[in-house]
Coordinates of C-alpha atoms in Angstrom, one line a residue:
M1 CA -37.2 144.7 167.6
A2 CA -34.7 142.2 169.3
Q3 CA -31.9 144.0 171.2
V4 CA -28.3 143.8 170.8
T5 CA -26.6 143.2 174.4
V6 CA -22.9 144.3 175.2
I7 CA -20.9 142.4 177.6
G8 CA -17.6 144.3 177.4
S9 CA -14.9 146.4 177.7
I10 CA -15.0 150.3 178.4
N11 CA -11.8 152.4 177.8
Y12 CA -10.9 155.6 177.4
D13 CA -8.3 156.1 174.5
I14 CA -5.4 158.4 174.3
L15 CA -4.7 158.6 170.3
S16 CA -1.9 160.1 169.0
T17 CA -1.2 160.3 165.2
M18 CA 2.3 160.2 163.7
E19 CA 4.4 159.8 160.3
R20 CA 6.1 156.5 161.9
A21 CA 5.6 154.9 165.1
P22 CA 8.9 154.9 167.4
K23 CA 11.2 152.3 167.5
A24 CA 12.8 150.7 170.8
G25 CA 14.3 153.8 172.8
E26 CA 13.6 156.5 170.1
T27 CA 11.3 159.4 170.3
V28 CA 9.6 161.0 167.3
N29 CA 7.5 164.3 167.1
G30 CA 4.0 163.4 167.1
Q31 CA 1.0 165.3 164.9
T32 CA -2.7 165.1 166.8
V33 CA -3.6 163.8 170.0
Q34 CA -7.2 163.4 170.8
L35 CA -9.2 161.6 174.2
M36 CA -12.2 159.8 173.4
P37 CA -14.2 156.4 174.4
G38 CA -13.1 153.4 173.6
G39 CA -12.8 149.6 174.6
K40 CA -14.0 147.1 172.1
G41 CA -17.0 146.5 174.0
L42 CA -17.9 150.2 173.9
N43 CA -17.1 150.3 169.8
Q44 CA -19.3 147.5 169.2
A45 CA -22.3 149.0 171.3
V46 CA -21.9 151.9 169.7
A47 CA -21.4 150.5 166.5
A48 CA -24.7 148.6 166.9
R49 CA -26.4 151.6 168.1
Q50 CA -25.8 153.8 165.0
Q51 CA -27.5 151.1 162.9
G52 CA -30.7 152.5 165.1
V53 CA -31.0 149.1 167.0
P54 CA -32.1 149.3 171.2
V55 CA -28.5 148.7 172.7
S56 CA -27.5 148.0 176.2
F57 CA -24.7 147.5 178.0
V58 CA -22.8 144.9 181.0
G59 CA -19.5 146.6 182.0
K60 CA -18.2 148.8 184.3
V61 CA -15.8 151.9 185.0
G62 CA -14.0 153.5 187.7
Q63 CA -15.0 156.5 190.1
D64 CA -13.2 158.9 188.2
M65 CA -13.8 162.0 185.7
F66 CA -13.5 159.4 182.5
G67 CA -16.3 157.4 184.3
D68 CA -18.2 160.0 184.3
R69 CA -17.6 160.5 180.8
I70 CA -18.5 157.7 179.2
L71 CA -21.5 157.3 181.3
S72 CA -22.7 160.7 179.4
F73 CA -21.2 159.3 176.7
F74 CA -23.9 156.4 176.6
A75 CA -26.7 158.9 177.1
E76 CA -25.8 160.8 174.3
K77 CA -26.2 157.8 172.0
G78 CA -29.1 156.5 173.8
I79 CA -27.5 153.3 175.0
D80 CA -28.8 151.5 178.1
A81 CA -26.2 151.9 180.6
T82 CA -28.4 150.5 183.7
H83 CA -25.8 147.7 184.1
V84 CA -22.6 149.5 183.7
G85 CA -21.4 150.1 187.4
R86 CA -18.5 151.7 189.0
S87 CA -15.2 150.1 190.9
A88 CA -14.4 151.2 194.1
D89 CA -11.1 150.5 193.9
E90 CA -10.1 150.6 189.7
A91 CA -9.8 153.1 187.5
T92 CA -11.7 153.1 184.7
G93 CA -9.7 151.3 181.1
S94 CA -7.5 153.3 179.1
A95 CA -5.8 152.3 175.9
L96 CA -2.9 154.3 174.2
I97 CA -3.3 153.9 170.7
L98 CA -0.7 155.1 168.0
V99 CA -1.6 155.8 164.4
D100 CA 1.0 156.3 161.9
A101 CA 0.9 157.7 158.3
T102 CA -0.2 153.8 156.9
A103 CA -2.6 154.0 159.1
E104 CA -1.6 151.3 161.2
N105 CA -1.7 151.1 164.7
R106 CA -0.2 149.8 167.6
I107 CA -1.9 149.6 171.2
V108 CA -1.5 149.1 174.7
V109 CA -4.2 148.3 176.9
I110 CA -4.8 148.9 180.4
P111 CA -7.4 147.4 181.9
A112 CA -8.3 148.4 185.3
A113 CA -12.1 148.1 186.1
N114 CA -13.0 146.0 183.3
K115 CA -11.2 143.0 185.2
Q116 CA -13.4 143.2 187.5
I117 CA -16.9 142.6 185.4
V118 CA -19.2 139.7 187.3
P119 CA -22.0 138.1 186.2
A120 CA -24.0 139.6 189.2
D121 CA -23.5 142.8 187.0
A122 CA -26.3 141.4 185.1
D123 CA -28.6 140.6 187.7
G124 CA -32.3 141.9 186.1
L125 CA -31.3 142.3 182.7
T126 CA -33.9 141.3 180.3
V127 CA -32.9 138.9 177.5
S128 CA -35.6 137.7 174.8
P129 CA -35.7 135.1 172.1
G130 CA -33.9 136.7 169.2
D131 CA -31.8 139.5 171.3
I132 CA -28.0 139.1 170.6
L133 CA -25.2 138.8 173.0
V134 CA -22.1 140.0 172.0
S135 CA -19.0 139.8 174.3
Q136 CA -15.1 140.1 173.2
F137 CA -12.0 139.0 175.4
E138 CA -11.0 142.3 177.0
V139 CA -13.2 141.2 180.0
P140 CA -13.2 138.1 182.2
R141 CA -13.7 135.0 179.9
T142 CA -15.7 133.4 182.6
T143 CA -18.4 136.3 182.9
I144 CA -19.0 135.9 179.4
A145 CA -19.2 132.0 179.8
A146 CA -22.0 132.8 182.4
L147 CA -23.8 135.6 181.0
F148 CA -23.4 133.5 176.9
A149 CA -25.0 130.6 178.6
R150 CA -28.3 132.6 180.3
G151 CA -28.2 134.1 177.3
R152 CA -28.9 131.0 175.8
A153 CA -31.2 129.5 177.6
A154 CA -33.4 132.5 177.0
G155 CA -33.3 132.1 173.6
A156 CA -31.1 134.9 172.4
R157 CA -28.0 134.2 169.9
T158 CA -24.8 134.8 171.1
L159 CA -22.0 136.4 169.2
L160 CA -18.2 136.3 170.5
N161 CA -15.5 138.3 168.8
A162 CA -12.1 136.1 170.7
A163 CA -10.0 139.5 170.7
P164 CA -7.0 139.3 171.6
A165 CA -6.4 136.0 171.2
L166 CA -6.4 134.6 174.5
D167 CA -6.5 131.2 175.7
D168 CA -7.7 130.6 179.2
A169 CA -11.5 130.9 178.2
P170 CA -13.6 127.9 179.8
D171 CA -14.7 125.3 177.2
S172 CA -18.5 126.3 177.6
L173 CA -17.9 129.2 176.4
W174 CA -16.6 128.1 172.9
T175 CA -20.4 125.7 173.2
D176 CA -22.3 128.3 173.9
T177 CA -21.2 130.4 171.5
D178 CA -23.3 131.0 167.9
I179 CA -21.4 132.9 165.8
L180 CA -17.7 133.5 166.5
V181 CA -15.7 136.1 164.9
V182 CA -12.1 136.1 164.6
N183 CA -9.5 138.4 162.0
E184 CA -7.0 136.0 160.4
T185 CA -4.1 136.3 163.0
E186 CA -6.7 135.4 165.9
L187 CA -8.2 132.2 163.8
G188 CA -4.7 131.1 163.4
H189 CA -4.0 131.1 167.3
F190 CA -7.2 129.4 168.1
A191 CA -6.6 126.5 165.5
G192 CA -3.1 126.1 166.1
V193 CA -1.5 126.8 162.4
E194 CA 0.0 130.3 161.2
L195 CA -2.1 131.7 158.2
S196 CA -0.6 134.2 156.2
G197 CA -2.3 137.5 155.2
D198 CA -2.5 136.0 151.8
A199 CA -3.7 132.5 152.5
A200 CA -6.2 131.3 150.1
V201 CA -9.9 131.2 151.1
A202 CA -9.8 127.3 150.9
D203 CA -7.5 127.3 153.4
I204 CA -8.7 129.7 155.7
A205 CA -12.1 127.7 155.4
A206 CA -11.1 124.2 156.3
T207 CA -9.1 126.1 159.7
A208 CA -12.1 127.8 160.6
R209 CA -14.1 124.4 160.9
R210 CA -11.4 122.8 163.0
L211 CA -12.9 125.3 165.4
L212 CA -16.5 125.0 165.3
R213 CA -18.0 123.1 168.3
R214 CA -21.9 122.2 167.2
P215 CA -23.3 121.5 163.9
D216 CA -25.3 125.0 164.1
Q217 CA -22.1 127.2 165.3
V218 CA -20.8 130.2 162.4
I219 CA -17.0 130.9 162.1
I220 CA -16.5 134.1 160.4
A221 CA -13.2 135.7 159.3
T222 CA -12.3 139.1 158.7
L223 CA -10.1 139.4 155.9
G224 CA -9.3 142.9 155.5
V225 CA -10.0 144.6 152.0
R226 CA -10.7 140.9 151.0
G227 CA -13.9 141.0 152.7
A228 CA -14.8 138.5 155.5
L229 CA -15.6 134.6 155.1
A230 CA -18.4 132.4 156.9
V231 CA -18.2 129.0 157.4
T232 CA -20.7 126.3 158.9
T233 CA -20.2 122.4 158.7
D234 CA -21.3 122.1 155.0
S235 CA -21.1 126.0 153.6
E236 CA -19.0 128.8 152.5
T237 CA -20.6 133.0 152.3
L238 CA -17.5 135.3 151.3
V239 CA -18.7 138.9 151.2
P240 CA -16.1 141.4 149.6
G241 CA -14.6 143.8 151.0
R242 CA -14.8 147.8 150.0
K243 CA -11.9 149.7 149.5
V244 CA -11.4 152.8 150.7
V245 CA -8.5 155.5 151.4
A246 CA -7.8 154.2 155.1
V247 CA -6.6 156.5 157.7
D248 CA -7.3 154.7 160.9
T249 CA -8.4 150.7 160.8
T250 CA -8.2 150.7 164.9
G251 CA -11.9 150.6 165.1
A252 CA -12.7 148.8 162.1
G253 CA -13.3 145.4 163.5
D254 CA -15.8 146.6 166.5
C255 CA -17.4 148.4 163.7
F256 CA -18.3 144.8 161.8
V257 CA -19.1 143.2 164.6
G258 CA -21.5 145.8 166.1
S259 CA -22.8 146.6 162.8
L260 CA -23.3 142.8 162.7
S261 CA -25.1 142.6 165.2
A262 CA -27.5 145.2 164.6
R263 CA -28.7 143.7 161.6
L264 CA -28.8 140.3 162.8
A265 CA -31.2 142.0 165.8
A266 CA -32.9 143.8 162.9
G267 CA -34.1 140.4 161.0
D268 CA -31.3 140.1 158.6
D269 CA -29.7 136.7 157.4
L270 CA -26.2 136.3 157.7
A271 CA -24.9 136.9 154.4
T272 CA -27.1 140.2 153.9
A273 CA -25.9 141.6 157.5
M274 CA -21.8 140.5 156.6
R275 CA -22.4 142.5 153.5
Y276 CA -23.8 145.2 155.6
A277 CA -21.0 145.5 158.3
N278 CA -18.1 145.3 155.6
V279 CA -19.5 148.5 154.3
A280 CA -20.1 150.2 157.5
A281 CA -16.2 149.3 158.7
S282 CA -14.7 150.5 155.3
I283 CA -16.3 154.3 156.5
A284 CA -15.2 153.7 160.4
C285 CA -11.6 153.2 158.7
T286 CA -11.9 156.7 157.0
R287 CA -11.8 158.1 160.1
I288 CA -9.7 158.6 163.0
G289 CA -10.9 157.2 166.3
T290 CA -13.2 154.5 167.8
G291 CA -16.2 154.9 169.5
T292 CA -16.5 158.4 168.0
A293 CA -15.8 156.9 164.7
M294 CA -18.7 154.5 163.8
P295 CA -21.5 155.5 161.2
V296 CA -24.7 156.2 161.1
V297 CA -27.0 154.1 159.6
E298 CA -27.8 156.8 156.8
E299 CA -24.0 156.3 155.6
V300 CA -24.0 152.9 155.2
R301 CA -27.3 152.6 153.4
A302 CA -25.9 155.7 151.6
A303 CA -22.5 153.2 150.9
L304 CA -24.6 150.6 149.6

Protein backbone atom coordinates (compact mmCIF):
# COMPACT_ATOMS: atom_id res chain seq x y z
CA MET A 1 0.00 0.00 0.00
CA ALA A 2 1.16 3.53 -0.75
CA GLN A 3 1.71 5.81 2.22
CA VAL A 4 0.62 9.30 3.21
CA THR A 5 3.37 11.75 4.16
CA VAL A 6 2.30 14.93 5.92
CA ILE A 7 4.55 18.00 5.91
CA GLY A 8 2.78 19.96 8.56
CA SER A 9 2.08 21.83 11.72
CA ILE A 10 2.04 20.43 15.22
CA ASN A 11 0.32 22.28 18.04
CA TYR A 12 -0.78 21.57 21.54
CA ASP A 13 -4.39 22.76 21.73
CA ILE A 14 -6.07 24.43 24.68
CA LEU A 15 -9.76 24.04 23.93
CA SER A 16 -12.51 25.62 26.00
CA THR A 17 -16.26 25.29 25.55
CA MET A 18 -18.77 27.96 26.52
CA GLU A 19 -22.33 29.05 25.87
CA ARG A 20 -21.09 31.97 23.77
CA ALA A 21 -17.73 33.53 23.01
CA PRO A 22 -16.84 36.80 24.77
CA LYS A 23 -17.07 40.14 23.02
CA ALA A 24 -14.14 42.56 23.11
CA GLY A 25 -13.38 43.46 26.74
CA GLU A 26 -15.89 40.96 28.09
CA THR A 27 -15.42 37.93 30.36
CA VAL A 28 -17.74 34.92 30.18
CA ASN A 29 -17.85 31.67 32.13
CA GLY A 30 -16.55 28.62 30.36
CA GLN A 31 -17.86 25.09 30.72
CA THR A 32 -14.89 22.80 30.03
CA VAL A 33 -11.21 23.04 29.15
CA GLN A 34 -9.04 20.36 27.55
CA LEU A 35 -5.40 20.10 26.52
CA MET A 36 -4.83 17.87 23.51
CA PRO A 37 -2.60 17.30 20.47
CA GLY A 38 -3.58 19.39 17.45
CA GLY A 39 -2.38 21.50 14.55
CA LYS A 40 -3.66 21.06 11.01
CA GLY A 41 -0.76 18.82 10.04
CA LEU A 42 -1.11 16.54 13.04
CA ASN A 43 -4.90 16.38 12.66
CA GLN A 44 -4.63 15.37 9.01
CA ALA A 45 -1.97 12.76 9.77
CA VAL A 46 -4.09 11.20 12.52
CA ALA A 47 -7.18 11.20 10.31
CA ALA A 48 -5.24 9.34 7.61
CA ARG A 49 -3.68 6.87 10.04
CA GLN A 50 -7.07 6.09 11.61
CA GLN A 51 -8.11 4.79 8.18
CA GLY A 52 -5.40 2.14 8.26
CA VAL A 53 -2.77 3.46 5.84
CA PRO A 54 0.91 4.01 6.70
CA VAL A 55 1.61 7.63 7.63
CA SER A 56 4.88 9.51 8.09
CA PHE A 57 5.33 13.06 9.32
CA VAL A 58 7.76 15.90 8.62
CA GLY A 59 7.56 18.61 11.27
CA LYS A 60 9.08 20.18 14.36
CA VAL A 61 8.34 20.49 18.08
CA GLY A 62 10.08 22.23 20.96
CA GLN A 63 12.32 20.91 23.72
CA ASP A 64 9.41 20.97 26.17
CA MET A 65 6.85 18.68 27.79
CA PHE A 66 4.36 19.35 25.00
CA GLY A 67 6.91 18.15 22.45
CA ASP A 68 7.40 15.00 24.55
CA ARG A 69 3.65 14.42 24.64
CA ILE A 70 3.30 14.92 20.89
CA LEU A 71 6.01 12.35 20.13
CA SER A 72 4.36 9.88 22.51
CA PHE A 73 1.03 10.55 20.81
CA PHE A 74 2.52 9.80 17.38
CA ALA A 75 3.96 6.55 18.75
CA GLU A 76 0.57 5.55 20.16
CA LYS A 77 -1.09 6.20 16.81
CA GLY A 78 1.57 4.37 14.82
CA ILE A 79 2.68 7.45 12.88
CA ASP A 80 6.32 7.47 11.76
CA ALA A 81 7.87 10.53 13.44
CA THR A 82 11.44 9.90 12.24
CA HIS A 83 11.41 13.30 10.55
CA VAL A 84 9.90 15.28 13.42
CA GLY A 85 12.74 17.43 14.72
CA ARG A 86 13.10 19.40 17.95
CA SER A 87 13.79 23.12 17.92
CA ALA A 88 16.59 24.41 20.12
CA ASP A 89 15.03 27.83 20.66
CA GLU A 90 11.28 27.67 19.94
CA ALA A 91 8.51 26.06 21.95
CA THR A 92 6.06 23.54 20.55
CA GLY A 93 3.31 25.29 18.59
CA SER A 94 0.04 25.93 20.38
CA ALA A 95 -3.53 27.01 19.70
CA LEU A 96 -6.22 28.60 21.85
CA ILE A 97 -9.65 27.38 20.74
CA LEU A 98 -13.04 28.69 21.90
CA VAL A 99 -16.08 26.62 20.97
CA ASP A 100 -19.58 27.99 21.61
CA ALA A 101 -22.94 26.25 21.99
CA THR A 102 -23.59 26.37 18.23
CA ALA A 103 -20.30 24.46 17.59
CA GLU A 104 -18.71 27.55 16.03
CA ASN A 105 -15.08 28.15 16.90
CA ARG A 106 -12.58 30.99 17.29
CA ILE A 107 -8.90 30.09 17.15
CA VAL A 108 -5.59 31.80 17.91
CA VAL A 109 -2.52 29.91 16.67
CA ILE A 110 1.04 30.45 17.94
CA PRO A 111 3.27 28.76 15.30
CA ALA A 112 6.53 28.67 17.34
CA ALA A 113 8.60 25.63 16.20
CA ASN A 114 6.40 25.15 13.12
CA LYS A 115 8.07 28.22 11.58
CA GLN A 116 11.43 26.41 11.51
CA ILE A 117 10.57 23.44 9.28
CA VAL A 118 13.02 23.37 6.36
CA PRO A 119 13.48 21.00 3.38
CA ALA A 120 16.49 19.38 5.05
CA ASP A 121 14.16 18.04 7.76
CA ALA A 122 12.96 15.55 5.14
CA ASP A 123 16.44 14.32 4.19
CA GLY A 124 16.31 10.54 3.97
CA LEU A 125 12.52 10.46 3.61
CA THR A 126 11.43 7.70 1.25
CA VAL A 127 8.83 8.77 -1.33
CA SER A 128 7.48 6.20 -3.79
CA PRO A 129 5.15 6.32 -6.79
CA GLY A 130 1.54 6.39 -5.62
CA ASP A 131 2.33 8.01 -2.27
CA ILE A 132 0.32 11.06 -1.25
CA LEU A 133 2.19 14.13 0.04
CA VAL A 134 -0.03 16.42 2.10
CA SER A 135 0.55 19.89 3.49
CA GLN A 136 -1.20 23.05 4.72
CA PHE A 137 -0.33 26.72 5.16
CA GLU A 138 0.63 26.52 8.86
CA VAL A 139 4.26 25.78 7.91
CA PRO A 140 6.73 27.66 5.66
CA ARG A 141 5.44 27.70 2.08
CA THR A 142 8.95 27.53 0.61
CA THR A 143 9.48 24.24 2.43
CA ILE A 144 6.21 22.82 1.09
CA ALA A 145 7.19 23.90 -2.43
CA ALA A 146 10.57 22.18 -2.22
CA LEU A 147 9.15 18.93 -0.87
CA PHE A 148 6.23 18.88 -3.32
CA ALA A 149 8.66 19.26 -6.21
CA ARG A 150 10.76 16.42 -4.78
CA GLY A 151 7.65 14.27 -4.29
CA ARG A 152 6.29 14.77 -7.81
CA ALA A 153 9.70 13.93 -9.26
CA ALA A 154 9.48 10.61 -7.37
CA GLY A 155 6.02 9.85 -8.75
CA ALA A 156 3.96 10.82 -5.70
CA ARG A 157 0.77 12.87 -5.81
CA THR A 158 0.59 16.14 -3.92
CA LEU A 159 -2.39 17.46 -1.98
CA LEU A 160 -2.38 21.00 -0.62
CA ASN A 161 -4.89 22.29 1.91
CA ALA A 162 -4.35 26.03 1.40
CA ALA A 163 -5.49 27.03 4.87
CA PRO A 164 -5.23 29.50 6.39
CA ALA A 165 -5.51 31.66 3.26
CA LEU A 166 -2.06 33.28 2.91
CA ASP A 167 -0.59 34.93 -0.16
CA ASP A 168 3.16 34.32 0.18
CA ALA A 169 3.37 30.91 -1.48
CA PRO A 170 5.90 30.46 -4.32
CA ASP A 171 4.25 30.19 -7.73
CA SER A 172 5.88 26.78 -8.21
CA LEU A 173 3.86 25.41 -5.28
CA TRP A 174 0.57 26.05 -7.05
CA THR A 175 1.91 24.39 -10.20
CA ASP A 176 3.24 21.36 -8.30
CA THR A 177 -0.04 20.77 -6.46
CA ASP A 178 -2.08 17.93 -7.93
CA ILE A 179 -5.12 18.36 -5.67
CA LEU A 180 -5.96 21.66 -3.99
CA VAL A 181 -8.48 21.55 -1.12
CA VAL A 182 -10.05 24.80 0.10
CA ASN A 183 -13.29 25.90 1.72
CA GLU A 184 -15.54 28.52 0.15
CA THR A 185 -13.88 31.44 1.95
CA GLU A 186 -10.38 30.32 0.97
CA LEU A 187 -11.49 29.67 -2.60
CA GLY A 188 -12.88 33.18 -2.90
CA HIS A 189 -9.73 34.66 -1.37
CA PHE A 190 -7.33 33.02 -3.79
CA ALA A 191 -9.59 33.66 -6.80
CA GLY A 192 -10.05 37.30 -5.82
CA VAL A 193 -13.84 37.12 -5.57
CA GLU A 194 -16.33 37.11 -2.71
CA LEU A 195 -18.38 33.93 -2.37
CA SER A 196 -21.42 33.90 -0.10
CA GLY A 197 -22.09 30.89 2.10
CA ASP A 198 -24.96 29.87 -0.19
CA ALA A 199 -23.28 30.52 -3.53
CA ALA A 200 -24.59 28.40 -6.38
CA VAL A 201 -22.58 25.30 -7.25
CA ALA A 202 -22.10 26.63 -10.79
CA ASP A 203 -20.56 29.83 -9.39
CA ILE A 204 -18.27 27.86 -7.08
CA ALA A 205 -17.16 25.66 -9.99
CA ALA A 206 -16.46 28.67 -12.20
CA THR A 207 -14.46 30.30 -9.41
CA ALA A 208 -12.46 27.12 -8.81
CA ARG A 209 -11.49 26.90 -12.46
CA ARG A 210 -9.76 30.26 -12.15
CA LEU A 211 -7.20 28.59 -9.87
CA LEU A 212 -6.29 25.72 -12.19
CA ARG A 213 -2.65 25.82 -13.30
CA ARG A 214 -2.46 22.50 -15.18
CA PRO A 215 -4.99 20.51 -17.25
CA ASP A 216 -4.72 17.55 -14.88
CA GLN A 217 -5.16 19.49 -11.63
CA VAL A 218 -8.16 19.08 -9.33
CA ILE A 219 -9.67 21.77 -7.10
CA ILE A 220 -11.88 20.52 -4.26
CA ALA A 221 -14.10 23.05 -2.51
CA THR A 222 -15.48 21.83 0.83
CA LEU A 223 -19.00 23.17 1.33
CA GLY A 224 -19.89 22.20 4.90
CA VAL A 225 -23.29 20.52 5.14
CA ARG A 226 -23.62 20.78 1.36
CA GLY A 227 -20.72 18.36 0.88
CA ALA A 228 -17.75 18.86 -1.42
CA LEU A 229 -17.24 19.80 -5.07
CA ALA A 230 -14.35 18.59 -7.20
CA VAL A 231 -13.57 20.61 -10.33
CA THR A 232 -11.24 19.95 -13.26
CA THR A 233 -10.95 21.77 -16.56
CA ASP A 234 -13.89 19.83 -18.01
CA SER A 235 -15.72 18.07 -15.16
CA GLU A 236 -17.51 18.62 -11.86
CA THR A 237 -18.20 16.07 -9.13
CA LEU A 238 -20.50 17.06 -6.27
CA VAL A 239 -20.55 14.75 -3.26
CA PRO A 240 -23.44 15.52 -0.87
CA GLY A 241 -22.84 16.17 2.81
CA ARG A 242 -24.14 14.15 5.74
CA LYS A 243 -26.21 15.94 8.35
CA VAL A 244 -25.29 15.38 12.00
CA VAL A 245 -25.76 17.19 15.30
CA ALA A 246 -22.43 19.01 15.48
CA VAL A 247 -20.75 19.82 18.79
CA ASP A 248 -17.35 21.02 17.48
CA THR A 249 -16.44 21.69 13.85
CA THR A 250 -12.81 22.62 14.57
CA GLY A 251 -11.14 19.57 13.01
CA ALA A 252 -13.71 18.68 10.36
CA GLY A 253 -11.76 20.10 7.43
CA ASP A 254 -8.59 18.35 8.58
CA CYS A 255 -10.48 15.09 8.94
CA PHE A 256 -11.72 15.46 5.36
CA VAL A 257 -8.19 16.08 4.04
CA GLY A 258 -6.59 13.24 5.99
CA SER A 259 -9.30 10.72 5.17
CA LEU A 260 -9.30 11.73 1.50
CA SER A 261 -5.53 11.26 1.36
CA ALA A 262 -5.79 7.85 2.99
CA ARG A 263 -8.37 6.56 0.54
CA LEU A 264 -6.42 7.90 -2.45
CA ALA A 265 -3.31 6.14 -1.14
CA ALA A 266 -5.38 2.98 -0.79
CA GLY A 267 -6.34 3.18 -4.47
CA ASP A 268 -9.85 4.69 -4.44
CA ASP A 269 -10.91 6.95 -7.28
CA LEU A 270 -11.47 10.60 -6.39
CA ALA A 271 -15.28 10.50 -6.09
CA THR A 272 -15.21 7.42 -3.84
CA ALA A 273 -12.48 8.95 -1.67
CA MET A 274 -14.48 12.19 -1.37
CA ARG A 275 -17.64 10.36 -0.26
CA TYR A 276 -15.63 8.51 2.35
CA ALA A 277 -13.92 11.69 3.57
CA ASN A 278 -17.24 13.53 3.86
CA VAL A 279 -18.62 10.84 6.15
CA ALA A 280 -15.45 10.79 8.26
CA ALA A 281 -15.59 14.58 8.66
CA SER A 282 -19.25 14.45 9.70
CA ILE A 283 -18.36 12.01 12.49
CA ALA A 284 -15.54 14.26 13.69
CA CYS A 285 -18.05 17.11 14.03
CA THR A 286 -19.94 15.14 16.68
CA ARG A 287 -16.95 15.14 19.05
CA ILE A 288 -15.06 17.76 21.00
CA GLY A 289 -11.45 18.15 19.97
CA THR A 290 -9.23 17.84 16.91
CA GLY A 291 -6.47 15.23 16.76
CA THR A 292 -8.29 13.10 19.32
CA ALA A 293 -11.66 13.32 17.50
CA MET A 294 -10.77 11.55 14.26
CA PRO A 295 -12.90 8.43 13.60
CA VAL A 296 -11.43 4.99 12.94
CA VAL A 297 -12.06 3.09 9.72
CA GLU A 298 -14.75 0.83 11.25
CA GLU A 299 -16.82 3.85 12.30
CA VAL A 300 -16.68 5.38 8.84
CA ARG A 301 -17.59 2.15 7.08
CA ALA A 302 -20.52 1.64 9.42
CA ALA A 303 -21.80 5.16 8.71
CA LEU A 304 -21.39 4.61 4.96
